[in-house]
Structures are given as structure tokens and as C-alpha cells.
mmCIF file of C-alpha atoms in Angstrom:
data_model
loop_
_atom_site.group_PDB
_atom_site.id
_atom_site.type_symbol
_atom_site.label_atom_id
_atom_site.label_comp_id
_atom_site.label_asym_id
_atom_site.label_seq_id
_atom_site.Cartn_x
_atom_site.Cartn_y
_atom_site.Cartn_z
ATOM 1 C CA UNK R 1 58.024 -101.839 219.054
ATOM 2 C CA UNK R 2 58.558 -102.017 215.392
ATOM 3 C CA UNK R 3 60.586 -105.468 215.396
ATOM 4 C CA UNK R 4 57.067 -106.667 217.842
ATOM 5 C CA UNK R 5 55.528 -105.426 215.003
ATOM 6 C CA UNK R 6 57.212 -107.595 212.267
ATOM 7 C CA UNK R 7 57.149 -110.623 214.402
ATOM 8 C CA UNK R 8 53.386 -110.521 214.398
ATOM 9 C CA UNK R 9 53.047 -109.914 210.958
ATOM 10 C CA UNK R 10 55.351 -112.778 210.175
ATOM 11 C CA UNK R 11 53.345 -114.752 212.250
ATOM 12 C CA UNK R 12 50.441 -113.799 210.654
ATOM 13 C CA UNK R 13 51.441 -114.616 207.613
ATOM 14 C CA UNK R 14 52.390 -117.793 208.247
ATOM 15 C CA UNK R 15 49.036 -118.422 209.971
ATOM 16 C CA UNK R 16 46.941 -116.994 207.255
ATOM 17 C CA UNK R 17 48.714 -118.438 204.360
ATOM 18 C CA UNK R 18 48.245 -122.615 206.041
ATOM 19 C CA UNK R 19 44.626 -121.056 205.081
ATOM 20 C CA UNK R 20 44.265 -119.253 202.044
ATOM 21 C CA UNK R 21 46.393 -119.641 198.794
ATOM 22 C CA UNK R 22 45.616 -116.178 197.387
ATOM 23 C CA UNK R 23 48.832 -113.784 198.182
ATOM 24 C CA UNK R 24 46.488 -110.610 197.840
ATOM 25 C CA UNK R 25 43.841 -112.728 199.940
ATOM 26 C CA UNK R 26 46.395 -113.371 202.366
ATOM 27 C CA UNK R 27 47.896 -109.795 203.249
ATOM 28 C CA UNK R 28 43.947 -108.600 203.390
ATOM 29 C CA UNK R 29 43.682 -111.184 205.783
ATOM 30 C CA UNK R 30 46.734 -110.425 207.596
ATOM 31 C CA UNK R 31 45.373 -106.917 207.476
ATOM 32 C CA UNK R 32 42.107 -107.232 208.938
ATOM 33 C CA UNK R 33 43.611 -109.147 212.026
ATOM 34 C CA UNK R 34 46.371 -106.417 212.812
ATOM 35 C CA UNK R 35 44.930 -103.158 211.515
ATOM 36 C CA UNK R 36 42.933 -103.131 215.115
ATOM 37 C CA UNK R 37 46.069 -103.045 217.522
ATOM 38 C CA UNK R 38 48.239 -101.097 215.100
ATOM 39 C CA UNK R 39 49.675 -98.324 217.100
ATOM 40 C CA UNK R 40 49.090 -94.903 215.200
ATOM 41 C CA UNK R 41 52.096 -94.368 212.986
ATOM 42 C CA UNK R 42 53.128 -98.619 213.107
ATOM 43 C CA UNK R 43 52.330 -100.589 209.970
ATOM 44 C CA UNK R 44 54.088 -102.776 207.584
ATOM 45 C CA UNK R 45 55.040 -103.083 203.960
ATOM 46 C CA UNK R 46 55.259 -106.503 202.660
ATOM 47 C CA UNK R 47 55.369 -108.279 199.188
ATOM 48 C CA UNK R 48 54.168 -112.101 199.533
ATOM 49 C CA UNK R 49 54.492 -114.588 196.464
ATOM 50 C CA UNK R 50 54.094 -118.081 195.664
ATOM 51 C CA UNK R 51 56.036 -119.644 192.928
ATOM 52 C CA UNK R 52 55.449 -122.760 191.136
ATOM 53 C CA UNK R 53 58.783 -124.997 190.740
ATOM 54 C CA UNK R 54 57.374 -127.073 187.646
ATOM 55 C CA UNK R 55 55.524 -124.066 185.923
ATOM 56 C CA UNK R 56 57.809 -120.890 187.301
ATOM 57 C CA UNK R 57 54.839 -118.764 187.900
ATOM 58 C CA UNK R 58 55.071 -116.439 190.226
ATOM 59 C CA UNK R 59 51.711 -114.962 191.565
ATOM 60 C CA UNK R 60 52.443 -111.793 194.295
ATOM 61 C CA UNK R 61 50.577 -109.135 196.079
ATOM 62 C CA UNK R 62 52.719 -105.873 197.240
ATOM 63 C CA UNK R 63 51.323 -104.206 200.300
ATOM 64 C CA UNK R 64 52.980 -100.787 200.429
ATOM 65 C CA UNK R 65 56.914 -101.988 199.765
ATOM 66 C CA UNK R 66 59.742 -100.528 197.053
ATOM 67 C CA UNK R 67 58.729 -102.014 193.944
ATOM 68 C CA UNK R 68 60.653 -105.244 192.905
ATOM 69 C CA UNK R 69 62.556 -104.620 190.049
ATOM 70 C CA UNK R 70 62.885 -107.578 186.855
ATOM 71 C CA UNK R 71 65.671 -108.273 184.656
ATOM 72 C CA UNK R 72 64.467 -110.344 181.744
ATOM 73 C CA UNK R 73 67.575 -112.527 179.786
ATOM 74 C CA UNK R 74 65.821 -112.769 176.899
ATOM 75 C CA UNK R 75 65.810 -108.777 176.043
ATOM 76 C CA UNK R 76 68.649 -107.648 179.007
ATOM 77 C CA UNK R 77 65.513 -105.229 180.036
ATOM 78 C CA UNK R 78 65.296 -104.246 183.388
ATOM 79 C CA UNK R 79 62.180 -102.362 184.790
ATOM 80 C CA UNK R 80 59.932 -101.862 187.629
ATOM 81 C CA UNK R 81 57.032 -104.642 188.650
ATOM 82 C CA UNK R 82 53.348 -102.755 188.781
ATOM 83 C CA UNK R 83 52.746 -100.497 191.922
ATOM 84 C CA UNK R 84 51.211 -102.140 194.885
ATOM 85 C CA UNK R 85 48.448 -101.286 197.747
ATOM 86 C CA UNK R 86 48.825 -99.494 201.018
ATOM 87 C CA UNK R 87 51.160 -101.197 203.692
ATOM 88 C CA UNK R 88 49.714 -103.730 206.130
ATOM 89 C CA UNK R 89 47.878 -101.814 209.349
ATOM 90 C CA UNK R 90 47.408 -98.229 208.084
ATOM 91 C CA UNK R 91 43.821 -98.813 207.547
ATOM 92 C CA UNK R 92 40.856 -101.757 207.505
ATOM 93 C CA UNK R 93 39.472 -103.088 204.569
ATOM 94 C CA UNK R 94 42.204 -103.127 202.304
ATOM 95 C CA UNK R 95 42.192 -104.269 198.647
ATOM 96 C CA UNK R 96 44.990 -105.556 196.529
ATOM 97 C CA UNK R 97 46.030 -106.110 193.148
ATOM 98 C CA UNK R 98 47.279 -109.973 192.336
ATOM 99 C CA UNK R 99 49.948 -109.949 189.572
ATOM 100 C CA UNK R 100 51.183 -112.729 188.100
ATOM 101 C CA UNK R 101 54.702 -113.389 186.309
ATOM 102 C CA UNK R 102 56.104 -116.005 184.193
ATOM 103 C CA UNK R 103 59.959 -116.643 184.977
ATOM 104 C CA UNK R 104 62.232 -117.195 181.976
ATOM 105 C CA UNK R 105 65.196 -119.420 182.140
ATOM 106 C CA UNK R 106 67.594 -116.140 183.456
ATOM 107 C CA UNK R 107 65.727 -114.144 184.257
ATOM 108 C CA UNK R 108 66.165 -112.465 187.741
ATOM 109 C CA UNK R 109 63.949 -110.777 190.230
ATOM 110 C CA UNK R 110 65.107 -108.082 192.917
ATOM 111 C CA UNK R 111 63.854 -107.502 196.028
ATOM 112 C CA UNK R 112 64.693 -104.691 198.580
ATOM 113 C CA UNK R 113 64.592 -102.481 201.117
ATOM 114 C CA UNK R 114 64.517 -99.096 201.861
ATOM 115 C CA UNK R 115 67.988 -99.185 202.822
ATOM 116 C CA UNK R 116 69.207 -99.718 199.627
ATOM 117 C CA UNK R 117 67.534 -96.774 197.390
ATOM 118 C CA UNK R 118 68.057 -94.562 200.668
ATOM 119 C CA UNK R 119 71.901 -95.347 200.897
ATOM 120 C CA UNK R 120 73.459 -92.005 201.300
ATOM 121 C CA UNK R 121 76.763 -90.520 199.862
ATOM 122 C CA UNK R 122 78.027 -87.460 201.994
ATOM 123 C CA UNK R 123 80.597 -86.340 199.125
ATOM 124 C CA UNK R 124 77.769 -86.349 196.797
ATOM 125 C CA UNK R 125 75.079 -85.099 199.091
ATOM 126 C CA UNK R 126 72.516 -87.453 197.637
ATOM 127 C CA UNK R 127 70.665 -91.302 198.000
ATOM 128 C CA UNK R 128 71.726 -93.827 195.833
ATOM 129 C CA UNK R 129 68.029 -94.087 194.483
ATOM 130 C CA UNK R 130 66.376 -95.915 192.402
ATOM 131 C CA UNK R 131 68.245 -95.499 189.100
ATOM 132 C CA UNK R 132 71.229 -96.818 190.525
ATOM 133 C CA UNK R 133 69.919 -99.662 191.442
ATOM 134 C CA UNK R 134 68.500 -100.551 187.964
ATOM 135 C CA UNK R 135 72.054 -99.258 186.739
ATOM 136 C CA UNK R 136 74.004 -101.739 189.013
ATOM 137 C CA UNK R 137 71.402 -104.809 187.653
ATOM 138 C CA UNK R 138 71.487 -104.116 184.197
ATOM 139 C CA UNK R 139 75.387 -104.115 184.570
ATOM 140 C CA UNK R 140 75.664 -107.318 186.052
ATOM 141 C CA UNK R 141 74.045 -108.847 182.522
ATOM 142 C CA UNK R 142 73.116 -113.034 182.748
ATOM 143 C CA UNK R 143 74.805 -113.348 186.255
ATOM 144 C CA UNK R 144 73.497 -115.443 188.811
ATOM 145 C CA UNK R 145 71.787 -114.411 192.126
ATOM 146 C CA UNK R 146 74.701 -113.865 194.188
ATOM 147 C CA UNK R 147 76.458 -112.366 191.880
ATOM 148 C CA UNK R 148 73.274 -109.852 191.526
ATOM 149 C CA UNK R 149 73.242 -109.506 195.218
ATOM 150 C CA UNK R 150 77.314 -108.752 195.348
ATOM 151 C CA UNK R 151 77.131 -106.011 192.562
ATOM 152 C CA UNK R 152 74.089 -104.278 193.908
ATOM 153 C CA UNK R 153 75.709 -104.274 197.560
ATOM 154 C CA UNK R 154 79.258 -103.057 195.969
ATOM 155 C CA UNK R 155 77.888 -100.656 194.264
ATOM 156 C CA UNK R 156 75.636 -99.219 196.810
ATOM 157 C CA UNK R 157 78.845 -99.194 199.146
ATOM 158 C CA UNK R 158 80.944 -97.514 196.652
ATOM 159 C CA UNK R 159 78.144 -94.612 196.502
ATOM 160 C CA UNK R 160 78.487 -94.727 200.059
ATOM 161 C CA UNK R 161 82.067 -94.551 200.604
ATOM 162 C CA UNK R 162 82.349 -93.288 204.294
ATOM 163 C CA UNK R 163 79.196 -92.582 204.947
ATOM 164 C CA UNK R 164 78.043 -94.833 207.752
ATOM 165 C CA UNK R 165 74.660 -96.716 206.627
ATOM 166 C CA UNK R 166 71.350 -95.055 208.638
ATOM 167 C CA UNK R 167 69.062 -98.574 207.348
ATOM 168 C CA UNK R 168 68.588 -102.162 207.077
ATOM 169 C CA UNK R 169 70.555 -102.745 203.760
ATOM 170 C CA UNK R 170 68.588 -106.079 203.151
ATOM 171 C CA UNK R 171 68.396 -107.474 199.587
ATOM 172 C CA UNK R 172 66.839 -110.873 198.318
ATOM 173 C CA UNK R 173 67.663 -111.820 194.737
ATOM 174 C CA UNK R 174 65.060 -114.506 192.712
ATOM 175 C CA UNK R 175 67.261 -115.950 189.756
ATOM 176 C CA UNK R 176 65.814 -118.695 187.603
ATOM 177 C CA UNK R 177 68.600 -120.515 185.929
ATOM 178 C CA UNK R 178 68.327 -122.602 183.036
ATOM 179 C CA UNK R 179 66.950 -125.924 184.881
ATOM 180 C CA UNK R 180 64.052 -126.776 186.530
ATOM 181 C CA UNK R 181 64.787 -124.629 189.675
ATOM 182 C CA UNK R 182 65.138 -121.157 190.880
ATOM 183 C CA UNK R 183 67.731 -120.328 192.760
ATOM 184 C CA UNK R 184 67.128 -117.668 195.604
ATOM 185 C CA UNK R 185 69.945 -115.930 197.555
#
């Protein structure tokens, strides 16, 4: 049921967005049109964006999913992008925030599941969590996006060791370099 669930959302999406260039307009949207045959207890959490090649704004609305985390070149900071809204189908008439981001040559954005904060080490008795993960993106410094991606999945398997994973580990890193083009991986 839940991978049903995600299917229609993506097609949603995809629907919705041919119509509607607002990100926050488009997971209300997507909202309205699911929240009816959401089965108690399904919904979705979902961040959609749309960046701008030439100008390498990024405008996003974050229904309900892990905060994406930014590492800005200019000042090596790393931090947390603002909270978002309820996930998609928990209830009707929802209301998001828009944000909007400017991406500097280097800087990099991080995207994630679950999976990854909720890795769990059995010698340590604990989940990787969230300062880890800003840990293992501040080490990596000016890197590119897969070599974000690689350290954050290294060191999430380190913490792991031999504990088998119980999630999704699924990661999608947004690196601007210093041309005209962002690189995703």
C-alpha cells in the first residue's frame, strides 16, 4: 500500500506541477486531490523545488519531510533549512510556507531520508541522528556531490557496523560548482 501510495503522489505531482509553478501551491494541490482516499494512518512527506539554472534560485515547499540541511562555501557553515508543513494526506486544507534560497558557487544542499538519521548502531545502542549527519558534511569541506553523498553513506555505515539497516537509506546531494550549473547526484 505505501509504495501505491508514492506512485500516486508522484503522479500527482507531476500532474499538478504541468499546472501551477508555485512548489507550496503545488503540494496544496497535490493535497487536496489525495487527502480524500488517504487510508487512516497513509500520507506522505515530500519537499518539491524548482531551481533556476541562469539565476541558481531555488524556491521549495517541505510538506512534513527531515529538514534539508545547507553547507555554505563561503563560511564552511552547515545548518538546518526552516521547518516545513504537515505531510501530504494527513488532513485537507493544508497551508505551506515557500522559502526561497540563493545557491553560491559551492555551496551544497542535502537531502534525506529517514533512513539515514534513524541508522542504528547495536554496539552503541543509539541512531546515528541528526548531528552526525551535519558532522559527516561539515567534514567533507568544498567537496563535490558525490563525494558528499560517499562520506555521509560511509559514515552512516561505520555507525552502523553490523547492524543490518531497518530503512530506505536514500540520499540526494544538490552541489553548485563554480560554473553555470549545478550538479545533482
Amino acid at each position: 500500500p505505501a509504495a501505491l501510495f508514492m506512485a500516486l503522489t508522484r503522479a500527482l505531482v507531476r500532474a499538478v506541477a504541468a499546472e501551477v509553478s508555485s512548489p507550496a501551491a503545488v503540494l496544496a494541490r497535490v493535497n487536496e486531490l489525495m487527502t480524500p482516499d488517504a487510508k487512516r494512518g497513509m500520507f506522505v512527506t515530500a519537499i518539491y523545488g524548482v531551481i533556476s539554472p541562469e539565476t541558481h534560485h531555488l524556491t521549495y515547499a517541505n510538506a512534513g519531510h527531515n529538514l534539508p540541511a545547507l553547507r555554505r562555501a563561503r563560511t564552511g557553515a552547515v545548518g538546518w533549512m526552516p521547518k516545513g508543513g504537515l505531510a501530504l494526506g494527513v488532513l485537507p486544507n493544508l497551508s505551506l510556507v515557500e522559502h526561497t534560497l540563493d545557491l553560491e558557487p559551492g555551496d551544497a544542499l542535502v537531502l534525506y531520508t529517514d533512513g539515514i538519521t534513524e541508522t542504528y548502531s547495536g554496539d552503541q545502542d543509539e541512531f546515528f541522528g541528526s548531528p552526525r549527519l551535519l558532522a559527516a558534511i561539515e567534514a567533507t569541506g568544498g567537496s563535490t556531490a558525490s563525494a558528499l553523498l560517499a562520506a555521509i553513506e560511509r559514515a552512516a555505515a561505520d555507525f552502523a557496523g553490523d547492524t543490518p539497516p531497518h530503512d530506505d537509506l536514500t540520499l540526494l546531494v544538490l552541489h553548485r560548482t563554480g560554473d553555470a550549473t549545478p550538479s545533482a547526484t
